Short mmCIF file of C-alpha atoms in Angstrom, two decimals:
data_model
loop_
_atom_site.label_atom_id
_atom_site.label_comp_id
_atom_site.label_asym_id
_atom_site.label_seq_id
_atom_site.Cartn_x
_atom_site.Cartn_y
_atom_site.Cartn_z
CA TRP A 1 -159.38 86.79 57.69
CA ASP A 2 -159.46 83.02 57.43
CA MET A 3 -155.32 82.70 57.80
CA MET A 4 -155.53 84.77 61.34
CA ILE A 5 -158.62 82.66 62.59
CA ASP A 6 -156.44 79.21 61.74
CA ILE A 7 -153.16 80.32 62.93
CA ILE A 8 -154.48 81.55 66.87
CA LYS A 9 -157.14 78.90 66.81
CA ASN A 10 -154.74 75.78 65.26
CA ASP A 11 -151.52 76.67 65.06
CA PRO A 12 -150.39 79.29 67.65
CA MET A 13 -147.00 80.59 67.37
CA PRO A 14 -144.65 80.60 70.82
CA GLN A 15 -144.09 83.89 72.53
CA ASP A 16 -141.82 86.19 70.80
CA THR A 17 -141.69 84.78 67.17
CA THR A 18 -142.10 86.22 63.69
CA LYS A 19 -143.03 84.74 60.64
CA PHE A 20 -143.65 85.39 57.11
CA PHE A 21 -145.89 85.05 54.63
CA ASN A 22 -147.17 86.51 51.21
CA VAL A 23 -151.26 86.77 50.45
CA THR A 24 -153.16 87.77 47.27
CA SER A 25 -155.24 91.21 47.87
CA PRO A 26 -158.33 90.41 46.64
CA TYR A 27 -158.38 93.57 44.72
CA GLY A 28 -155.19 93.96 43.42
CA GLY A 29 -155.31 91.44 40.62
CA GLU A 30 -154.51 88.16 39.53
CA GLY A 31 -150.83 87.55 40.03
CA ARG A 32 -150.24 90.24 42.59
CA ASN A 33 -149.11 88.74 45.66
CA PHE A 34 -148.36 90.98 49.03
CA SER A 35 -145.75 90.39 51.87
CA TRP A 36 -147.33 90.15 55.18
CA SER A 37 -146.00 88.97 59.10
CA ALA A 38 -147.08 87.63 61.80
CA LYS A 39 -146.03 87.77 65.18
CA ARG A 40 -147.06 86.85 68.69
CA PRO A 41 -145.52 88.91 71.21
CA ASP A 42 -143.90 88.05 75.00
CA ASN A 43 -146.48 88.62 77.69
CA PHE A 44 -144.55 91.91 79.13
CA TYR A 45 -144.61 93.11 82.46
CA GLY A 46 -146.91 90.02 83.50
CA SER A 47 -149.62 90.75 80.90
CA ALA A 48 -150.74 87.11 79.69
CA SER A 49 -152.72 86.80 76.40
CA ASP A 50 -152.44 84.77 73.40
CA MET A 51 -152.37 87.91 71.51
CA HIS A 52 -150.89 87.55 67.69
CA TRP A 53 -150.19 90.42 65.32
CA PHE A 54 -150.87 90.69 61.68
CA ASP A 55 -148.97 93.45 59.70
CA ILE A 56 -147.69 94.78 56.74
CA ALA A 57 -144.29 93.31 55.85
CA ASP A 58 -143.36 95.96 52.46
CA GLU A 59 -143.87 98.82 50.94
CA ALA A 60 -146.32 97.30 47.92
CA SER A 61 -148.58 95.66 51.06
CA HIS A 62 -148.70 98.80 52.88
CA GLU A 63 -150.20 100.98 49.44
CA ASP A 64 -152.46 97.54 48.97
CA SER A 65 -153.69 98.26 52.89
CA ILE A 66 -153.83 102.10 51.87
CA ARG A 67 -156.03 100.98 48.82
CA ALA A 68 -158.48 98.63 51.17
CA LEU A 69 -159.25 101.47 53.10
CA ALA A 70 -159.47 104.16 50.61
CA LYS A 71 -162.50 101.99 48.95
CA GLY A 72 -163.55 101.48 52.53
CA GLY A 73 -164.66 105.29 52.52
CA PHE A 74 -161.80 106.19 54.85
CA ASP A 75 -161.54 109.45 54.28
CA GLU A 76 -164.96 110.70 56.33
CA VAL A 77 -162.39 109.06 59.36
CA LEU A 78 -159.72 111.00 58.29
CA ASN A 79 -161.68 114.05 58.10
CA GLY A 80 -163.31 114.55 61.14
CA ILE A 81 -160.26 113.35 63.03
CA GLY A 82 -158.20 116.17 61.52
CA GLU A 83 -161.61 118.95 62.15
CA TYR A 84 -162.38 117.84 65.65
CA LEU A 85 -158.65 118.19 66.37
CA GLY A 86 -157.58 121.44 64.45
CA LEU A 87 -154.62 119.48 62.68
CA ASP A 88 -153.15 120.26 59.89
CA SER A 89 -152.62 118.10 57.69
CA LEU A 90 -152.83 113.55 58.38
CA THR A 91 -151.44 110.57 57.05
CA THR A 92 -152.11 106.90 57.46
CA PHE A 93 -148.41 105.31 57.83
CA SER A 94 -149.09 101.71 59.31
CA ILE A 95 -152.15 99.17 59.32
CA GLY A 96 -152.05 96.00 61.53
CA LEU A 97 -154.47 93.52 63.03
CA LEU A 98 -154.49 92.02 66.22
CA ALA A 99 -156.02 88.56 67.24
CA VAL A 100 -156.82 87.13 70.53
CA THR A 101 -158.78 84.36 72.33
CA LYS A 102 -157.51 84.54 75.85
CA ALA A 103 -156.17 87.12 77.66
CA ASP A 104 -156.17 86.88 81.31
CA LYS A 105 -154.19 90.27 81.57
CA GLY A 106 -153.52 92.66 79.07
CA TYR A 107 -150.38 94.49 78.53
CA VAL A 108 -150.67 97.96 79.73
CA HIS A 109 -149.03 100.56 77.43
CA ILE A 110 -149.29 104.51 75.44
CA ASP A 111 -148.09 103.98 71.77
CA PHE A 112 -147.05 107.83 71.56
CA ASP A 113 -145.89 110.41 74.70
CA ASP A 114 -143.70 113.09 72.83
CA SER A 115 -146.01 113.75 69.49
CA GLY A 116 -146.63 116.61 69.93
CA ARG A 117 -150.56 115.09 69.81
CA ARG A 118 -150.03 114.92 66.56
CA ALA A 119 -149.41 110.56 66.49
CA PHE A 120 -152.59 108.45 66.87
CA ASN A 121 -153.63 105.01 67.08
CA LEU A 122 -156.81 104.17 66.12
CA LEU A 123 -158.73 100.57 66.72
CA ILE A 124 -161.52 99.73 64.96
CA ASN A 125 -163.20 96.35 66.17
CA LEU A 126 -163.67 93.99 63.58
CA GLU A 127 -165.32 90.93 65.81
CA THR A 128 -166.06 90.12 68.77
CA PRO A 129 -167.72 86.65 70.30
CA GLY A 130 -169.02 87.97 73.44
CA ASP A 131 -170.91 91.03 75.13
CA GLU A 132 -167.89 91.78 77.71
CA PRO A 133 -165.66 95.00 76.88
CA GLU A 134 -162.63 94.70 74.60
CA LEU A 135 -160.56 97.16 75.80
CA THR A 136 -159.15 98.71 78.85
CA VAL A 137 -158.46 102.70 78.92
CA ILE A 138 -156.44 103.78 82.35
CA GLU A 139 -155.91 107.49 83.48
CA GLU A 140 -153.57 109.21 85.95
CA ASP A 141 -154.65 112.38 86.95
CA ALA A 142 -152.08 115.04 89.24
CA MET A 143 -151.87 113.23 92.00
CA GLY A 144 -150.62 110.01 90.66
CA ASN A 145 -153.76 108.48 91.05
CA PHE A 146 -154.98 106.29 88.05
CA ARG A 147 -158.30 105.72 87.00
CA ARG A 148 -159.44 102.20 85.32
CA GLY A 149 -162.65 102.26 82.68
CA GLN A 150 -163.56 99.23 80.45
CA VAL A 151 -164.49 100.25 76.56
CA LYS A 152 -167.00 98.15 74.66
CA TYR A 153 -166.69 99.03 71.09
CA GLU A 154 -169.29 99.61 68.35
CA PRO A 155 -169.48 98.63 64.65
CA THR A 156 -169.56 102.32 64.18
CA PHE A 157 -167.52 103.86 65.76
CA GLY A 158 -163.55 103.41 66.98
CA VAL A 159 -160.89 104.26 70.33
CA LEU A 160 -158.00 107.07 69.21
CA ASN A 161 -155.28 106.68 71.54
CA GLY A 162 -152.53 109.75 71.45
CA ASP A 163 -150.11 111.08 73.71
CA GLY A 164 -149.80 109.18 76.98
CA GLY A 165 -153.16 107.59 75.97
CA MET A 166 -152.69 104.29 78.21
CA HIS A 167 -155.07 101.44 77.11
CA ALA A 168 -154.77 97.56 76.93
CA THR A 169 -156.41 94.72 75.31
CA ASN A 170 -159.51 93.73 78.09
CA GLU A 171 -159.82 90.75 79.85
CA CYS A 172 -161.55 87.38 77.71
CA ASN A 173 -161.72 83.54 77.39
CA HIS A 174 -163.50 82.55 73.79
CA GLU A 175 -162.35 79.31 74.18
CA ALA A 176 -165.15 77.50 74.73
CA SER A 177 -167.36 79.30 71.96
CA GLY A 178 -164.26 78.90 69.49
CA GLY A 179 -164.59 82.92 68.63
CA VAL A 180 -161.88 85.17 67.95
CA ARG A 181 -161.28 88.93 69.14
CA LEU A 182 -160.18 90.58 66.26
CA THR A 183 -159.25 94.39 65.62
CA ALA A 184 -157.75 96.48 63.07
CA SER A 185 -154.86 98.92 64.14
CA ILE A 186 -154.09 102.10 62.21
CA PHE A 187 -151.07 104.85 62.91
CA ILE A 188 -152.43 108.44 62.11
CA SER A 189 -150.47 111.13 62.40
CA ASP A 190 -149.98 114.64 61.45
CA LEU A 191 -146.21 114.59 60.64
CA LYS A 192 -143.68 117.56 61.53
CA GLU A 193 -140.11 117.08 62.97
CA ALA A 194 -141.39 116.11 66.56
CA SER A 195 -144.13 113.23 65.50
CA VAL A 196 -141.78 111.97 62.86
CA ALA A 197 -139.60 111.18 65.03
CA GLU A 198 -142.20 110.03 68.09
CA VAL A 199 -143.22 107.64 64.75
CA GLY A 200 -140.02 106.51 64.16
CA GLY A 201 -139.03 105.54 67.50
CA HIS A 202 -142.27 103.46 67.95
CA ASP A 203 -142.43 101.61 64.63
CA ASN A 204 -139.35 99.92 64.16
CA TYR A 205 -140.04 96.26 64.89
CA TYR A 206 -142.71 96.09 61.37
CA PHE A 207 -142.41 97.69 57.88
CA PRO A 208 -141.13 100.93 57.71
CA PHE A 209 -138.62 99.60 60.46
CA GLY A 210 -138.51 103.24 62.01
CA ASN A 211 -136.93 104.55 58.63
CA GLU A 212 -137.67 108.51 59.46
CA GLU A 213 -136.93 109.36 55.80
CA TRP A 214 -139.81 107.44 54.72
CA ILE A 215 -141.81 108.37 56.91
CA TRP A 216 -142.00 111.77 55.96
CA ALA A 217 -141.87 111.35 52.57
CA GLN A 218 -145.44 110.68 53.40
CA ALA A 219 -146.14 113.89 55.23
CA GLY A 220 -149.65 115.54 53.98
CA ARG A 221 -150.84 113.04 51.98
CA HIS A 222 -154.25 111.36 52.68
CA TRP A 223 -155.42 114.88 54.01
CA LYS A 224 -155.52 118.61 54.30
CA LYS A 225 -157.51 120.82 56.41
CA ASP A 226 -157.94 122.64 52.47
CA GLY A 227 -159.36 119.34 51.47
CA SER A 228 -156.66 119.52 48.52
CA VAL A 229 -155.71 115.95 49.29
CA SER A 230 -157.29 112.13 49.79
CA LEU A 231 -156.46 108.68 50.02
CA THR A 232 -159.36 108.37 47.29
CA SER A 233 -157.01 110.65 44.92
CA ASP A 234 -153.63 110.15 46.65
CA LYS A 235 -150.58 110.41 44.78
CA GLY A 236 -148.49 108.89 46.52
CA ARG A 237 -145.19 109.37 48.57
CA ASP A 238 -142.79 111.80 47.85
CA PRO A 239 -139.36 110.26 46.00
CA PHE A 240 -137.66 108.41 48.08
CA ILE A 241 -134.32 106.58 47.41
CA PRO A 242 -133.83 103.72 50.66
CA GLU A 243 -129.56 103.50 52.02
CA ASP A 244 -128.70 100.73 54.27
CA HIS A 245 -128.59 101.97 57.89
CA ILE A 246 -125.67 99.45 58.71
CA GLU A 247 -122.13 98.09 56.93
CA ASN A 248 -121.82 94.99 54.39
CA CYS A 249 -125.50 94.08 54.11
CA GLU A 250 -124.93 92.50 50.98
CA THR A 251 -122.43 89.92 52.91
CA ARG A 252 -124.59 90.52 55.83
CA VAL A 253 -128.12 88.68 54.48
CA GLY A 254 -126.84 85.76 52.88
CA LYS A 255 -126.70 84.81 49.41
CA ASN A 256 -130.62 84.51 49.09
CA LYS A 257 -130.99 87.15 51.71
CA GLU A 258 -132.16 84.57 54.05
CA LYS A 259 -132.09 86.96 57.01
CA CYS A 260 -134.34 89.56 55.54
CA TRP A 261 -136.86 87.25 56.48
CA VAL A 262 -135.84 87.12 60.32
CA ASN A 263 -136.81 89.65 62.86
CA GLY A 264 -133.09 90.78 63.34
CA ILE A 265 -131.68 93.76 63.09
CA GLU A 266 -130.34 93.16 58.89
CA ARG A 267 -134.10 93.39 57.94
CA LYS A 268 -134.62 96.67 60.07
CA ARG A 269 -131.82 98.29 59.22
CA CYS A 270 -130.46 96.82 55.71
CA TYR A 271 -133.54 99.62 53.70
CA LYS A 272 -131.66 99.35 50.25
CA THR A 273 -130.19 95.87 49.90
CA CYS A 274 -133.54 93.84 51.35
CA GLY A 275 -135.55 96.13 49.14
CA PHE A 276 -139.20 95.99 51.05
CA PHE A 277 -139.03 99.58 49.58
CA MET A 278 -140.78 100.12 46.00
CA PRO A 279 -138.18 102.53 43.82
CA ASP A 280 -139.54 105.11 42.35
CA ASP A 281 -139.54 104.02 38.91
CA GLU A 282 -142.10 101.32 39.86
CA PHE A 283 -143.99 103.26 42.61
CA ARG A 284 -144.07 106.61 40.09
CA PRO A 285 -144.84 109.46 42.86
CA GLY A 286 -147.64 112.31 41.93
CA GLU A 287 -149.62 109.92 39.71
CA GLU A 288 -152.56 108.82 41.47
CA ARG A 289 -152.51 105.36 43.53
CA GLN A 290 -156.19 104.20 41.80
CA LYS A 291 -154.37 104.60 38.33
CA ILE A 292 -151.10 102.47 39.80
CA PHE A 293 -152.79 99.55 41.62
CA GLY A 294 -155.38 99.25 39.22
CA TRP A 295 -158.45 99.87 41.26
#
C-alpha cells in the first residue's frame, strides 16, 4: 500500500514504462518474498491521466493473492456472481491494483468482448479522496447512440464488467489534497474453450502472459454451482509444465536472465526459462493451499 502511494505521488513513472520489485506478504511468513510489477500505461486514444497499474508478476505472487482473497471472504462474492448469472464454475485468475491522482480524460475500453458472457472484471474501490463518482460506464444502443453514466463506489459493492462493458476512470484531480484513488481489479471467469481464448488474448502484458495452458489448468478451481470447491478449501490448479513459446530462450534472456525482468518478448514468451511458473513439485496440485502456504 505504502509503496503504491509513494510511487505515484513521489516517484511517478514515465508513460509506457514498467518496473519490478519484491514485496513481503503480510501473511506468508518470514523470508517469503513475492514479485510484483508497476506499470504506467500510455495515454491511449486521447486519454490523459497519471494512472499506474500494480500487478502480480509470477505464480507464487498469484497464489499469495488468492490466499488473501480467501482470508477476506471472497467466496461469498464468487457465490453471489455465479448464482446470479447461472454459471457452472468460476476461477479468479488475475489480481491487480489501480492508482490515480489526476485524470483529465479516462481511457474508454472494454476488457472482454467474446467470452460467451463468461469472463469478467470486478472493480472494487479501496480508497477515494473525494466525493465525486470514480467510474464512467458507457452503453451503445441499437441505433449506435451512446449513453454515459457515472458510478460512485460504495464500500459494500463492486462493479462487474462483462462482454462489451465499456468503462473508464472518471475525471478527477486530487493533487491539492494529496489523496490517491485506489481500486482493485479482479478478473474472474467461467472457463470454457471460448472464454479461455478470450482471457488469454486480453491477459498478455502481465502474469500469466496469455498462457492458455496455464489458464485452462485453473478451470473450476474456486467456485462450482454444486458447492464442491471454494477459495477457502482451494486445492490449486491442475498439473502444468511450462514450455517456452519462442526459440533460443536460454540465450535470448541473457546470462543472468536479465531480459526476464524487462517488459519484452522474452519475459512474455520464455515461460520455462524465466521460471515465473511454480514447478509442480513445489506447487503440489491437489493439496489444500492452506497447507502449502501455511495460512
